[in-house]
Short mmCIF file of C-alpha atoms in Angstrom, two decimals:
data_model
loop_
_atom_site.label_atom_id
_atom_site.label_comp_id
_atom_site.label_asym_id
_atom_site.label_seq_id
_atom_site.Cartn_x
_atom_site.Cartn_y
_atom_site.Cartn_z
CA MET M 1064 -306.12 -1.04 -61.51
CA LYS M 1065 -308.35 -1.55 -64.51
CA TYR M 1066 -311.07 -4.11 -64.03
CA PHE M 1067 -313.21 -6.10 -66.32
CA VAL M 1068 -316.18 -3.81 -66.62
CA LEU M 1069 -317.89 -1.92 -69.38
CA SER M 1070 -316.52 1.43 -70.42
CA PRO M 1071 -318.76 4.50 -70.25
CA VAL M 1072 -318.64 4.67 -74.03
CA LEU M 1073 -320.10 1.21 -74.36
CA MET M 1074 -322.68 1.94 -71.75
CA LEU M 1075 -323.59 5.12 -73.62
CA ALA M 1076 -323.84 3.11 -76.81
CA ALA M 1077 -326.04 0.61 -75.08
CA ALA M 1078 -328.33 3.37 -73.95
CA ALA M 1079 -328.40 5.05 -77.36
CA GLY M 1080 -331.30 3.93 -79.45
CA CYS M 1081 -333.27 2.89 -76.41
CA GLY M 1082 -334.81 6.31 -75.90
CA THR M 1083 -335.46 9.64 -77.51
CA ASP M 1084 -334.47 13.19 -76.75
CA SER M 1085 -337.53 14.80 -75.30
CA ALA M 1086 -336.39 18.43 -75.74
CA SER M 1087 -338.17 20.48 -78.37
CA GLY M 1088 -337.59 23.74 -80.21
CA ASP M 1089 -334.40 25.28 -81.52
CA GLY M 1090 -331.56 27.29 -80.11
CA ARG M 1091 -328.49 29.10 -81.41
CA VAL M 1092 -324.93 27.78 -81.30
CA GLN M 1093 -321.93 30.09 -81.58
CA VAL M 1094 -318.45 28.67 -81.99
CA PHE M 1095 -315.69 30.87 -80.63
CA VAL M 1096 -312.00 30.22 -81.13
CA GLU M 1097 -310.02 31.18 -78.08
CA PRO M 1098 -306.39 30.93 -77.04
CA GLU M 1099 -305.33 29.43 -73.75
CA ASP M 1100 -303.70 31.89 -71.34
CA SER M 1101 -300.30 30.42 -72.14
CA VAL M 1102 -300.61 31.77 -75.69
CA THR M 1103 -301.24 35.32 -74.60
CA ASN M 1104 -299.47 35.45 -71.24
CA GLY M 1105 -296.74 32.87 -71.67
CA LEU M 1106 -295.49 30.44 -69.05
CA THR M 1107 -293.59 31.35 -65.93
CA PRO M 1108 -291.20 29.32 -63.80
CA GLY M 1109 -292.33 27.77 -60.55
CA THR M 1110 -293.72 24.69 -58.91
CA GLY M 1111 -297.40 25.19 -59.79
CA VAL M 1112 -299.06 22.82 -62.20
CA GLU M 1113 -299.05 25.42 -64.99
CA ASN M 1114 -295.46 26.55 -64.36
CA LEU M 1115 -292.29 25.55 -66.13
CA ARG M 1116 -290.51 23.41 -63.57
CA ASP M 1117 -286.98 23.98 -64.79
CA GLY M 1118 -286.74 27.72 -64.28
CA TRP M 1119 -287.45 28.91 -67.81
CA THR M 1120 -289.92 31.59 -68.83
CA ALA M 1121 -291.64 31.24 -72.21
CA GLN M 1122 -293.23 34.14 -74.02
CA TYR M 1123 -294.85 33.91 -77.44
CA THR M 1124 -294.53 36.80 -79.85
CA LYS M 1125 -296.51 35.05 -82.57
CA PHE M 1126 -299.00 32.19 -82.45
CA LEU M 1127 -300.84 31.44 -85.68
CA VAL M 1128 -303.14 28.50 -86.27
CA THR M 1129 -305.36 27.11 -88.98
CA ILE M 1130 -308.72 26.02 -87.62
CA GLY M 1131 -312.20 25.25 -88.83
CA ASN M 1132 -314.54 22.59 -90.18
CA PHE M 1133 -316.59 22.75 -87.02
CA ARG M 1134 -319.15 19.99 -86.67
CA ALA M 1135 -321.59 18.60 -84.20
CA ALA M 1136 -323.80 15.56 -84.12
CA ARG M 1137 -326.16 13.67 -81.85
CA SER M 1138 -325.78 10.00 -81.12
CA THR M 1139 -329.53 9.72 -80.76
CA SER M 1140 -330.38 10.99 -84.22
CA SER M 1141 -328.94 11.70 -87.65
CA GLU M 1142 -328.93 15.46 -87.09
CA ARG M 1143 -325.72 17.25 -88.00
CA LEU M 1144 -324.33 20.76 -87.81
CA THR M 1145 -321.43 21.56 -90.11
CA GLU M 1146 -319.46 24.66 -91.01
CA PRO M 1147 -316.68 23.68 -93.41
CA ARG M 1148 -314.99 27.08 -93.45
CA VAL M 1149 -311.38 27.13 -92.30
CA TYR M 1150 -309.62 30.18 -90.88
CA VAL M 1151 -306.06 31.29 -90.41
CA VAL M 1152 -306.06 32.93 -87.00
CA ASP M 1153 -303.53 35.07 -85.16
CA LEU M 1154 -304.35 33.86 -81.67
CA ARG M 1155 -302.51 36.73 -80.05
CA ASN M 1156 -304.71 39.21 -81.85
CA VAL M 1157 -308.23 37.85 -81.78
CA PRO M 1158 -311.01 40.42 -81.31
CA ALA M 1159 -311.68 41.44 -77.72
CA GLY M 1160 -315.11 39.85 -77.81
CA GLY M 1161 -313.73 36.62 -79.20
CA LEU M 1162 -313.53 35.27 -82.71
CA VAL M 1163 -316.84 33.81 -83.83
CA ALA M 1164 -315.77 31.17 -86.33
CA ALA M 1165 -319.12 29.49 -86.86
CA GLU M 1166 -322.73 30.07 -86.02
CA PHE M 1167 -325.69 27.73 -86.20
CA PRO M 1168 -328.91 29.72 -85.72
CA SER M 1169 -331.30 26.77 -85.62
CA ALA M 1170 -329.96 23.81 -83.71
CA ALA M 1171 -332.43 21.42 -82.19
CA ALA M 1172 -332.69 21.75 -78.44
CA GLY M 1173 -331.07 18.98 -76.42
CA ARG M 1174 -327.62 17.53 -76.10
CA TRP M 1175 -325.23 17.44 -79.02
CA ASP M 1176 -322.82 14.92 -77.66
CA ARG M 1177 -320.36 14.84 -80.52
CA PHE M 1178 -318.44 18.00 -81.32
CA GLY M 1179 -315.27 18.27 -83.37
CA PHE M 1180 -313.13 20.52 -85.48
CA ASP M 1181 -309.97 20.47 -87.56
CA MET M 1182 -306.65 22.21 -87.34
CA PRO M 1183 -305.62 21.42 -90.93
CA ASN M 1184 -302.57 22.48 -92.85
CA ALA M 1185 -303.33 25.87 -94.36
CA SER M 1186 -304.32 26.23 -98.00
CA ALA M 1187 -305.37 29.15 -100.17
CA SER M 1188 -309.00 28.26 -99.57
CA ALA M 1189 -308.63 29.27 -95.92
CA THR M 1190 -310.18 32.53 -94.77
CA ARG M 1191 -308.05 35.19 -93.11
CA ALA M 1192 -309.60 35.81 -89.73
CA GLN M 1193 -310.23 39.26 -88.32
CA GLY M 1194 -307.08 40.49 -86.60
CA THR M 1195 -304.74 38.35 -88.74
CA SER M 1196 -302.34 40.20 -91.01
CA GLN M 1197 -302.04 39.43 -94.70
CA GLU M 1198 -298.34 38.70 -94.14
CA ASP M 1199 -299.12 36.09 -91.52
CA TYR M 1200 -301.89 34.58 -93.63
CA ASP M 1201 -299.51 34.30 -96.58
CA ARG M 1202 -296.86 32.72 -94.35
CA MET M 1203 -299.28 30.02 -93.22
CA VAL M 1204 -300.58 29.24 -96.70
CA ARG M 1205 -297.15 29.29 -98.30
CA GLY M 1206 -295.75 26.93 -95.67
CA ARG M 1207 -298.94 24.80 -95.48
CA TYR M 1208 -298.72 25.24 -91.75
CA SER M 1209 -301.30 24.23 -89.21
CA ILE M 1210 -299.32 26.08 -86.54
CA TYR M 1211 -296.68 28.76 -86.60
CA ILE M 1212 -295.07 30.16 -83.47
CA GLU M 1213 -292.34 32.53 -82.52
CA ALA M 1214 -291.29 32.50 -78.89
CA THR M 1215 -288.51 33.48 -76.55
CA LEU M 1216 -287.30 31.39 -73.64
CA THR M 1217 -285.43 33.17 -70.86
CA HIS M 1218 -283.71 32.02 -67.68
CA PRO M 1219 -281.33 34.25 -65.70
CA ALA M 1220 -279.09 31.28 -64.87
CA GLY M 1221 -279.91 29.20 -67.92
CA ARG M 1222 -277.53 26.74 -69.56
CA SER M 1223 -277.51 24.75 -72.75
CA CYS M 1224 -276.03 21.27 -72.44
CA ARG M 1225 -275.11 18.94 -75.27
CA PRO M 1226 -277.71 16.18 -75.53
CA THR M 1227 -275.04 13.54 -76.05
CA MET M 1228 -272.77 14.94 -73.34
CA PRO M 1229 -274.89 16.45 -70.57
CA THR M 1230 -271.82 17.67 -68.67
CA ASP M 1231 -270.78 19.88 -71.59
CA CYS M 1232 -272.79 23.01 -70.86
CA ALA M 1233 -272.58 26.68 -71.76
CA PRO M 1234 -274.48 29.70 -70.39
CA ARG M 1235 -277.68 30.41 -72.28
CA THR M 1236 -280.06 32.95 -70.76
CA SER M 1237 -282.22 33.60 -73.80
CA LEU M 1238 -283.25 31.46 -76.75
CA THR M 1239 -285.67 31.96 -79.61
CA VAL M 1240 -287.72 29.58 -81.70
CA ARG M 1241 -289.51 30.19 -85.02
CA TRP M 1242 -291.39 27.08 -85.90
CA GLY M 1243 -293.95 26.37 -88.59
CA LEU M 1244 -295.47 22.91 -88.45
CA SER M 1245 -297.65 21.05 -90.91
CA ALA M 1246 -299.28 19.00 -88.18
CA GLY M 1247 -302.81 18.94 -89.51
CA THR M 1248 -305.09 17.16 -87.06
CA SER M 1249 -308.77 16.54 -86.57
CA PHE M 1250 -310.17 16.70 -83.05
CA ASP M 1251 -313.40 14.93 -82.15
CA ASP M 1252 -315.52 13.79 -79.24
CA CYS M 1253 -314.75 17.02 -77.43
CA ALA M 1254 -315.83 17.22 -73.80
CA PRO M 1255 -315.52 19.91 -71.16
CA GLU M 1256 -313.24 19.31 -68.21
CA ALA M 1257 -316.27 18.24 -66.17
CA GLY M 1258 -319.63 17.04 -67.36
CA ALA M 1259 -321.06 15.33 -70.39
CA ALA M 1260 -319.44 15.34 -73.83
CA GLY M 1261 -320.37 17.99 -76.36
CA PHE M 1262 -322.82 20.73 -75.48
CA ALA M 1263 -326.48 21.31 -74.74
CA VAL M 1264 -328.79 23.58 -76.72
CA ILE M 1265 -331.63 25.23 -74.87
CA SER M 1266 -334.77 26.07 -76.80
CA GLY M 1267 -334.71 29.78 -77.61
CA GLY M 1268 -331.28 30.21 -76.03
CA THR M 1269 -327.72 30.65 -77.26
CA VAL M 1270 -324.88 28.32 -76.35
CA GLN M 1271 -321.26 29.31 -76.82
CA ILE M 1272 -318.79 26.61 -77.80
CA LYS M 1273 -315.12 27.37 -77.38
CA PRO M 1274 -312.50 25.27 -79.10
CA THR M 1275 -309.45 26.30 -77.12
CA ILE M 1276 -305.94 26.24 -78.50
CA HIS M 1277 -303.32 25.41 -75.93
CA GLY M 1278 -299.83 26.83 -76.07
CA ASP M 1279 -297.95 24.68 -73.63
CA HIS M 1280 -298.10 21.11 -74.88
CA TRP M 1281 -294.54 20.96 -76.24
CA PHE M 1282 -293.41 21.64 -72.72
CA PHE M 1283 -295.31 18.60 -71.40
CA THR M 1284 -293.42 15.58 -70.12
CA ASN M 1285 -295.87 13.17 -71.74
CA ILE M 1286 -298.53 12.90 -74.43
CA THR M 1287 -301.53 13.59 -72.28
CA GLN M 1288 -304.58 11.38 -72.57
CA GLY M 1289 -307.58 13.33 -71.43
CA ALA M 1290 -306.71 15.23 -68.28
CA GLU M 1291 -303.40 17.08 -68.40
CA VAL M 1292 -301.54 15.08 -65.78
CA THR M 1293 -298.04 16.17 -66.61
CA GLU M 1294 -295.22 18.56 -65.85
CA ARG M 1295 -293.96 21.36 -68.06
CA ARG M 1296 -290.28 21.67 -68.93
CA ALA M 1297 -288.37 23.68 -71.52
CA GLN M 1298 -284.76 22.60 -71.06
CA TRP M 1299 -284.92 20.10 -73.93
CA ILE M 1300 -285.50 22.92 -76.40
CA VAL M 1301 -282.50 24.82 -75.09
CA ASP M 1302 -280.27 21.75 -75.13
CA ALA M 1303 -281.26 21.09 -78.74
CA ASP M 1304 -279.60 24.36 -79.81
CA LEU M 1305 -276.65 22.33 -81.05
CA ASP M 1306 -274.69 25.22 -82.57
CA ARG M 1307 -275.39 27.37 -79.51
CA ASP M 1308 -276.38 30.39 -81.54
CA GLY M 1309 -279.43 31.15 -79.41
CA GLU M 1310 -282.02 29.69 -81.77
CA THR M 1311 -283.24 26.11 -81.93
CA THR M 1312 -284.13 25.10 -85.47
CA PHE M 1313 -285.93 22.14 -86.98
CA ASP M 1314 -282.66 20.94 -88.45
CA GLU M 1315 -281.20 20.76 -84.96
CA LEU M 1316 -284.30 19.11 -83.50
CA ARG M 1317 -284.15 16.42 -86.18
CA ARG M 1318 -280.53 15.68 -85.27
CA VAL M 1319 -281.30 15.18 -81.59
CA ARG M 1320 -282.35 11.71 -80.52
CA ALA M 1321 -285.45 11.80 -78.35
CA SER M 1322 -283.81 9.56 -75.82
CA ASP M 1323 -280.96 12.06 -75.36
CA VAL M 1324 -283.22 14.87 -74.13
CA PHE M 1325 -286.19 13.04 -72.67
CA PRO M 1326 -285.07 10.83 -69.78
CA SER M 1327 -287.41 8.10 -68.61
CA PRO M 1328 -289.48 7.98 -66.49
CA THR M 1329 -289.44 11.78 -66.05
CA TYR M 1330 -290.74 11.75 -69.61
CA ASN M 1331 -293.07 9.26 -71.24
CA LEU M 1332 -293.29 9.60 -75.01
CA SER M 1333 -295.90 6.91 -75.68
CA GLY M 1334 -299.34 7.49 -77.16
CA ALA M 1335 -298.31 9.91 -79.91
CA LEU M 1336 -299.98 9.99 -83.33
CA VAL M 1337 -296.52 9.69 -84.87
CA PRO M 1338 -293.50 7.55 -83.91
CA VAL M 1339 -291.17 9.51 -81.67
CA ASN M 1340 -287.49 9.00 -82.42
CA THR M 1341 -286.14 12.54 -82.46
CA ALA M 1342 -286.76 15.77 -80.59
CA TYR M 1343 -288.52 17.05 -83.70
CA ASP M 1344 -290.84 14.04 -83.61
CA TYR M 1345 -291.84 14.95 -80.07
CA LEU M 1346 -292.57 18.54 -81.06
CA ASP M 1347 -294.59 17.27 -84.01
CA ALA M 1348 -296.43 14.80 -81.78
CA GLN M 1349 -297.40 17.52 -79.33
CA ALA M 1350 -298.40 19.85 -82.17
CA HIS M 1351 -301.06 17.26 -82.96
CA THR M 1352 -302.61 17.75 -79.51
CA LEU M 1353 -303.19 21.50 -79.19
CA GLY M 1354 -306.92 21.44 -79.91
CA ASP M 1355 -308.91 21.46 -76.71
CA PHE M 1356 -312.41 22.42 -75.68
CA GLN M 1357 -314.06 24.90 -73.35
CA GLY M 1358 -310.76 25.78 -71.73
CA ASP M 1359 -309.19 22.65 -70.34
CA GLY M 1360 -311.63 20.12 -71.79
CA GLU M 1361 -310.23 17.58 -74.21
CA CYS M 1362 -310.97 16.31 -77.69
CA PRO M 1363 -309.56 12.81 -77.24
CA THR M 1364 -310.19 11.44 -80.72
CA ARG M 1365 -307.37 12.86 -82.82
CA ARG M 1366 -306.44 11.96 -86.37
CA ASP M 1367 -303.49 13.04 -88.44
CA LEU M 1368 -304.73 15.01 -91.47
CA MET M 1369 -301.31 14.76 -93.15
CA MET S 1495 -313.56 -7.73 -59.11
CA LYS S 1496 -316.14 -10.08 -57.76
CA THR S 1497 -317.83 -12.34 -60.25
CA THR S 1498 -321.30 -11.08 -59.30
CA THR S 1499 -320.37 -7.47 -59.98
CA ARG S 1500 -318.77 -8.44 -63.24
CA ALA S 1501 -321.88 -10.29 -64.32
CA ILE S 1502 -324.09 -7.33 -63.49
CA LEU S 1503 -321.92 -4.96 -65.44
CA LEU S 1504 -321.77 -7.24 -68.43
CA SER S 1505 -325.51 -7.68 -68.45
CA MET S 1506 -325.95 -3.89 -68.61
CA LEU S 1507 -324.76 -3.89 -72.20
CA GLY S 1508 -327.95 -5.44 -73.36
CA LEU S 1509 -330.40 -3.55 -71.17
CA GLY S 1510 -333.70 -3.11 -72.97
CA CYS S 1511 -332.14 -3.30 -76.40
CA GLY S 1512 -332.53 -6.98 -77.11
CA SER S 1513 -328.82 -7.74 -77.57
CA THR S 1514 -328.29 -11.03 -79.36
CA GLY S 1515 -324.46 -11.23 -79.37
CA PRO S 1516 -322.17 -12.76 -76.79
CA SER S 1517 -321.89 -10.96 -73.49
CA GLU S 1518 -318.27 -11.93 -73.02
CA VAL S 1519 -315.31 -12.67 -75.24
CA ARG S 1520 -312.21 -14.70 -74.50
CA TYR S 1521 -309.50 -15.25 -77.07
CA PRO S 1522 -305.80 -16.15 -77.11
CA ILE S 1523 -302.94 -13.69 -77.24
CA VAL S 1524 -299.65 -14.74 -78.84
CA ALA S 1525 -296.35 -12.97 -79.40
CA GLU S 1526 -294.20 -13.07 -82.50
CA GLY S 1527 -290.64 -11.80 -82.65
CA ALA S 1528 -288.22 -11.36 -85.52
CA ALA S 1529 -285.23 -13.60 -86.17
CA SER S 1530 -281.90 -12.14 -85.18
CA ALA S 1531 -279.81 -10.59 -87.92
CA PRO S 1532 -276.95 -8.07 -87.82
CA PHE S 1533 -278.02 -4.43 -87.99
CA ALA S 1534 -276.31 -1.05 -87.85
CA ALA S 1535 -276.34 1.08 -84.71
CA GLY S 1536 -274.20 4.13 -85.35
CA ASP S 1537 -270.66 2.98 -86.09
CA TRP S 1538 -271.36 -0.48 -84.74
CA THR S 1539 -272.80 -3.61 -86.27
CA VAL S 1540 -274.94 -5.27 -83.66
CA THR S 1541 -276.31 -8.77 -83.35
CA LEU S 1542 -278.77 -9.64 -80.61
CA ASP S 1543 -278.42 -13.14 -79.18
CA VAL S 1544 -281.08 -12.85 -76.48
CA ALA S 1545 -284.12 -10.58 -76.35
CA ARG S 1546 -286.69 -11.56 -73.76
CA VAL S 1547 -289.58 -9.18 -73.18
CA SER S 1548 -292.12 -9.05 -70.36
CA LEU S 1549 -295.55 -7.93 -71.47
CA GLY S 1550 -298.62 -7.11 -69.47
CA PRO S 1551 -301.02 -6.28 -68.20
CA ILE S 1552 -302.71 -4.80 -71.29
CA TYR S 1553 -305.91 -2.78 -71.29
CA PHE S 1554 -307.94 -2.11 -74.42
CA CYS S 1555 -310.24 0.89 -74.45
CA ALA S 1556 -313.09 2.04 -76.65
CA THR S 1557 -311.78 5.58 -76.62
CA ALA S 1558 -308.89 6.70 -78.81
CA ALA S 1559 -307.30 8.19 -75.73
CA ALA S 1560 -306.85 6.17 -72.62
CA SER S 1561 -306.79 8.32 -69.53
CA SER S 1562 -308.45 7.11 -66.38
CA SER S 1563 -311.15 9.73 -66.97
CA LEU S 1564 -311.86 8.75 -70.56
CA CYS S 1565 -311.40 5.05 -70.03
CA PRO S 1566 -312.07 4.28 -66.40
CA ALA S 1567 -312.58 0.64 -67.26
CA ALA S 1568 -311.21 -1.52 -70.03
CA VAL S 1569 -313.39 -3.10 -72.68
CA GLN S 1570 -311.00 -6.06 -72.83
CA GLU S 1571 -307.81 -6.89 -71.03
CA PHE S 1572 -304.92 -9.24 -70.77
CA ALA S 1573 -304.61 -9.22 -67.02
CA ASP S 1574 -301.44 -11.28 -66.74
CA VAL S 1575 -297.75 -10.71 -67.31
CA ALA S 1576 -295.92 -13.07 -69.63
CA GLU S 1577 -292.43 -13.19 -71.04
CA PHE S 1578 -291.66 -13.96 -74.68
CA ASP S 1579 -288.66 -14.37 -76.94
CA ALA S 1580 -288.52 -11.36 -79.26
CA LEU S 1581 -286.07 -13.18 -81.54
CA ARG S 1582 -288.43 -16.06 -82.19
CA PRO S 1583 -290.69 -15.51 -85.20
CA SER S 1584 -293.14 -18.28 -84.41
CA ALA S 1585 -296.23 -17.61 -82.31
CA GLN S 1586 -295.69 -17.90 -78.56
CA PRO S 1587 -298.84 -18.27 -76.45
CA LEU S 1588 -299.08 -15.69 -73.68
CA GLY S 1589 -302.55 -16.35 -72.31
CA PHE S 1590 -306.02 -15.00 -72.99
CA VAL S 1591 -307.68 -11.67 -73.48
CA THR S 1592 -311.07 -11.38 -71.83
CA GLY S 1593 -313.77 -8.77 -71.72
CA ALA S 1594 -316.92 -7.54 -73.36
CA PRO S 1595 -317.46 -7.48 -77.12
CA GLY S 1596 -317.00 -4.06 -78.64
CA SER S 1597 -314.80 -1.60 -80.45
CA ILE S 1598 -311.22 -1.06 -79.40
CA ARG S 1599 -309.42 2.14 -80.31
CA SER S 1600 -306.51 2.34 -77.90
CA SER S 1601 -304.29 0.17 -75.79
CA SER S 1602 -302.33 0.85 -72.65
CA TYR S 1603 -299.92 -1.64 -71.26
CA ASP S 1604 -296.97 -2.29 -69.05
CA LEU S 1605 -293.81 -4.16 -69.74
CA GLY S 1606 -293.83 -6.32 -66.65
CA ILE S 1607 -293.52 -3.45 -64.18
CA THR S 1608 -296.74 -1.94 -62.88
CA TRP S 1609 -297.55 1.08 -60.77
CA PHE S 1610 -301.18 0.68 -59.87
CA THR S 1611 -302.88 3.12 -57.55
CA THR S 1612 -302.75 0.35 -54.98
CA GLN S 1613 -298.96 0.07 -55.21
CA ARG S 1614 -296.70 2.48 -53.35
CA THR S 1615 -293.97 2.20 -55.97
CA ALA S 1616 -293.48 0.75 -59.40
CA THR S 1617 -293.37 -2.98 -58.88
CA PRO S 1618 -292.10 -5.76 -61.12
CA ALA S 1619 -294.48 -8.66 -61.65
CA ALA S 1620 -293.32 -12.03 -60.46
CA ALA S 1621 -293.17 -13.30 -64.03
CA SER S 1622 -290.93 -10.48 -65.17
CA ALA S 1623 -287.86 -11.35 -63.09
CA GLY S 1624 -287.69 -7.73 -62.01
CA ARG S 1625 -287.23 -6.29 -65.47
CA SER S 1626 -289.11 -5.32 -68.61
CA ALA S 1627 -286.65 -6.91 -70.99
CA HIS S 1628 -283.34 -8.73 -71.03
CA PHE S 1629 -280.94 -8.40 -73.93
CA GLU S 1630 -277.62 -10.00 -74.74
CA GLY S 1631 -275.70 -9.19 -77.86
CA ARG S 1632 -272.48 -8.48 -79.69
CA ALA S 1633 -271.33 -5.29 -81.36
CA THR S 1634 -268.43 -4.99 -83.76
CA ARG S 1635 -266.63 -1.98 -85.14
CA GLY S 1636 -263.60 -2.80 -87.22
CA SER S 1637 -261.57 -5.27 -85.22
CA ARG S 1638 -263.26 -4.34 -81.97
CA THR S 1639 -265.93 -6.67 -80.60
CA LEU S 1640 -268.02 -5.74 -77.59
CA ARG S 1641 -270.28 -8.20 -75.86
CA PHE S 1642 -273.03 -6.64 -73.80
CA VAL S 1643 -275.98 -7.47 -71.57
CA CYS S 1644 -278.77 -5.13 -70.60
CA ASP S 1645 -281.71 -5.49 -68.24
CA VAL S 1646 -284.27 -2.85 -69.19
CA ARG S 1647 -286.67 -1.45 -66.62
CA ALA S 1648 -289.48 0.50 -68.28
CA ILE S 1649 -291.28 2.22 -65.43
CA PRO S 1650 -294.62 4.05 -65.63
CA MET S 1651 -294.20 7.80 -65.31
CA LEU S 1652 -297.09 8.20 -62.90
CA GLN S 1653 -298.85 6.11 -60.36
CA GLY S 1654 -302.00 4.75 -61.96
CA ALA S 1655 -300.63 5.00 -65.49
CA GLN S 1656 -299.11 2.38 -67.77
CA VAL S 1657 -295.71 2.65 -69.37
CA VAL S 1658 -297.36 2.78 -72.79
CA GLN S 1659 -300.45 4.92 -72.58
CA GLY S 1660 -303.01 5.37 -75.33
CA ALA S 1661 -301.32 3.60 -78.22
CA ARG S 1662 -303.63 3.61 -81.22
CA VAL S 1663 -305.18 0.32 -82.28
CA SER S 1664 -308.35 -0.44 -84.15
CA ALA S 1665 -310.47 -3.54 -83.85
CA ASP S 1666 -314.11 -4.45 -83.52
CA ILE S 1667 -314.33 -7.62 -81.49
CA THR S 1668 -317.73 -9.27 -81.72
CA GLY S 1669 -316.85 -12.78 -80.64
CA SER S 1670 -314.13 -15.08 -79.42
CA ASN S 1671 -313.13 -16.40 -82.84
CA VAL S 1672 -310.05 -14.20 -83.03
CA ARG S 1673 -306.57 -14.22 -81.65
CA LEU S 1674 -304.41 -11.24 -80.84
CA VAL S 1675 -300.93 -11.28 -82.34
CA VAL S 1676 -298.35 -9.03 -80.66
CA ARG S 1677 -295.39 -8.32 -82.91
CA ALA S 1678 -292.02 -7.15 -81.66
CA ASP S 1679 -288.95 -6.00 -83.57
CA ALA S 1680 -286.12 -6.09 -81.06
CA ALA S 1681 -283.51 -4.84 -83.52
CA SER S 1682 -285.47 -1.60 -84.00
CA TRP S 1683 -285.10 -0.91 -80.29
CA TRP S 1684 -281.33 -0.90 -80.58
CA THR S 1685 -280.68 1.00 -83.79
CA ALA S 1686 -280.59 4.37 -82.00
CA VAL S 1687 -278.15 3.38 -79.28
CA ASP S 1688 -274.54 4.46 -79.23
CA LEU S 1689 -272.54 1.61 -77.75
CA SER S 1690 -269.47 3.83 -77.63
CA GLU S 1691 -270.89 5.08 -74.34
CA VAL S 1692 -269.91 1.82 -72.66
CA GLU S 1693 -266.95 0.95 -74.85
CA SER S 1694 -264.47 1.80 -72.15
CA GLU S 1695 -266.39 0.05 -69.38
CA GLY S 1696 -264.81 -3.03 -67.98
CA GLY S 1697 -266.27 -6.49 -68.08
CA ASP S 1698 -266.99 -9.08 -70.67
CA PRO S 1699 -269.78 -8.83 -71.30
CA VAL S 1700 -270.27 -5.17 -70.49
CA VAL S 1701 -273.27 -4.63 -68.28
CA ILE S 1702 -275.23 -1.63 -69.54
CA PRO S 1703 -276.36 0.37 -66.52
CA PRO S 1704 -279.95 1.64 -66.12
CA SER S 1705 -278.64 5.19 -65.76
CA SER S 1706 -277.04 5.13 -69.19
CA ARG S 1707 -278.21 6.85 -72.36
CA ILE S 1708 -278.26 3.43 -73.97
CA HIS S 1709 -280.82 2.18 -71.47
CA ASN S 1710 -282.99 5.25 -72.02
CA ALA S 1711 -282.71 4.86 -75.79
CA VAL S 1712 -284.03 1.31 -75.57
CA VAL S 1713 -286.89 2.35 -73.28
CA VAL S 1714 -287.91 5.20 -75.59
CA ALA S 1715 -287.75 2.91 -78.61
CA MET S 1716 -289.81 0.19 -76.92
CA THR S 1717 -292.49 2.63 -75.78
CA ALA S 1718 -292.58 5.36 -78.43
CA GLY S 1719 -290.27 4.83 -81.40
CA ALA S 1720 -291.08 1.26 -82.35
CA PRO S 1721 -293.68 0.02 -79.88
CA LEU S 1722 -295.29 -3.38 -80.00
CA ARG S 1723 -297.84 -3.85 -82.77
CA PHE S 1724 -301.20 -5.46 -82.11
CA GLU S 1725 -303.12 -7.30 -84.79
CA TRP S 1726 -306.34 -9.21 -84.35
CA VAL S 1727 -306.52 -12.22 -86.65
CA SER S 1728 -309.59 -14.34 -87.32
CA GLN S 1729 -309.23 -17.97 -86.39
#
């Protein structure tokens, strides 16, 4: 139960301005873009928290994102770090040592409690990241995509059932998706899974910041708020293949009412940045949530960049 | 929470910083519906005659997201559950919001059925009559008229969560000279239903079962498609 007490944010605000950061000197900050394991290794069926609960296997063959405009700030001062450059990145082909997307060689030592970045819709001003093909870059810019994926879902005993008539089912053991979304979003107030928000710079040291792009949110059964307390399911995507040709398209997703594929309370569709009325809306809503931090940390302040 | 603890926590806001504003706010919350008028729902023309909605409790958080980790405690809250007429446009008093002054960026709330960590199962509040909403209406298609009733149960997905989690709102509440207006559009919750699903059911009126697609469509609309709107108005 929630009680009538002050939130940590207010308490932090109360403390801000009452003291100073005593650290001195500068350190280096490197911003790496990294994919979550689900992007590179896919999702497997099972009962574990990271598994798809309904027996499907998901494997991405392409996962492109637009990402950049990295920024950091300190609540205790006016200091800012900004790198406005935006990249188009093939997350399945980032360099082995990681993709360094920004570097700040002289950041004041101490805590930088406010870190954020954008996943905007691609434009011609974006930079093609190392490991990203010209064809994929052009695809992102031409479509003004923030995300583009190609994936295959497989299930040896899979079925596709009509959303409006769940008893009308047909065998479907493999299904593909090719989705480009203009779901530009800013992500701020990033915090690791445990510990204080942002990151700490040590004088003379180097800190590595890792905005992490997750690949499983459209399988979630809710719009997560902070910790990913959810299940992962893929059946709704298979059921939305209305013409049963083995590929679920945006046109089909837009024709499927959200309530016909997301039963309550197994699913909870509240808390999205966009109203959720169709299956496409839910995909779009989850595409606005993929930006995370230091693995499973969250960037809870999200804004639609249109 | 005990009053002494509450007072200590409230006093922490001003520690060492010479706060001059109020340490607590308390302002009324009212609900406004929309007058009934016929609307299209698929092949049917629907008119709602009754739309009673249970609302509460509501928690307002400073963070844009509202998980228990990001918002372990509310900045302000409407701790009660109250029922209002969603077809009545005039303001209906529900009670009071209380808390500390501050910025609000998200809301989480239940529709009369809670599942607190202290409750073994989702539990209707006494004021909710066991449901989140009660609807009565008529649907016509050609010469066919279908009367229906529906008790909606909107249940939190997880223990410790609310049925609407992290809805975006924006307000900076510095004092008690405001009121919170909750606006509901009951017709928008029914535009996506297909009443053909229960057309062949017996009864007059037809009782829409909680296992139906219609029931789920209303729940999804109330929580995600056309959720309640919150507006803070100076008074």
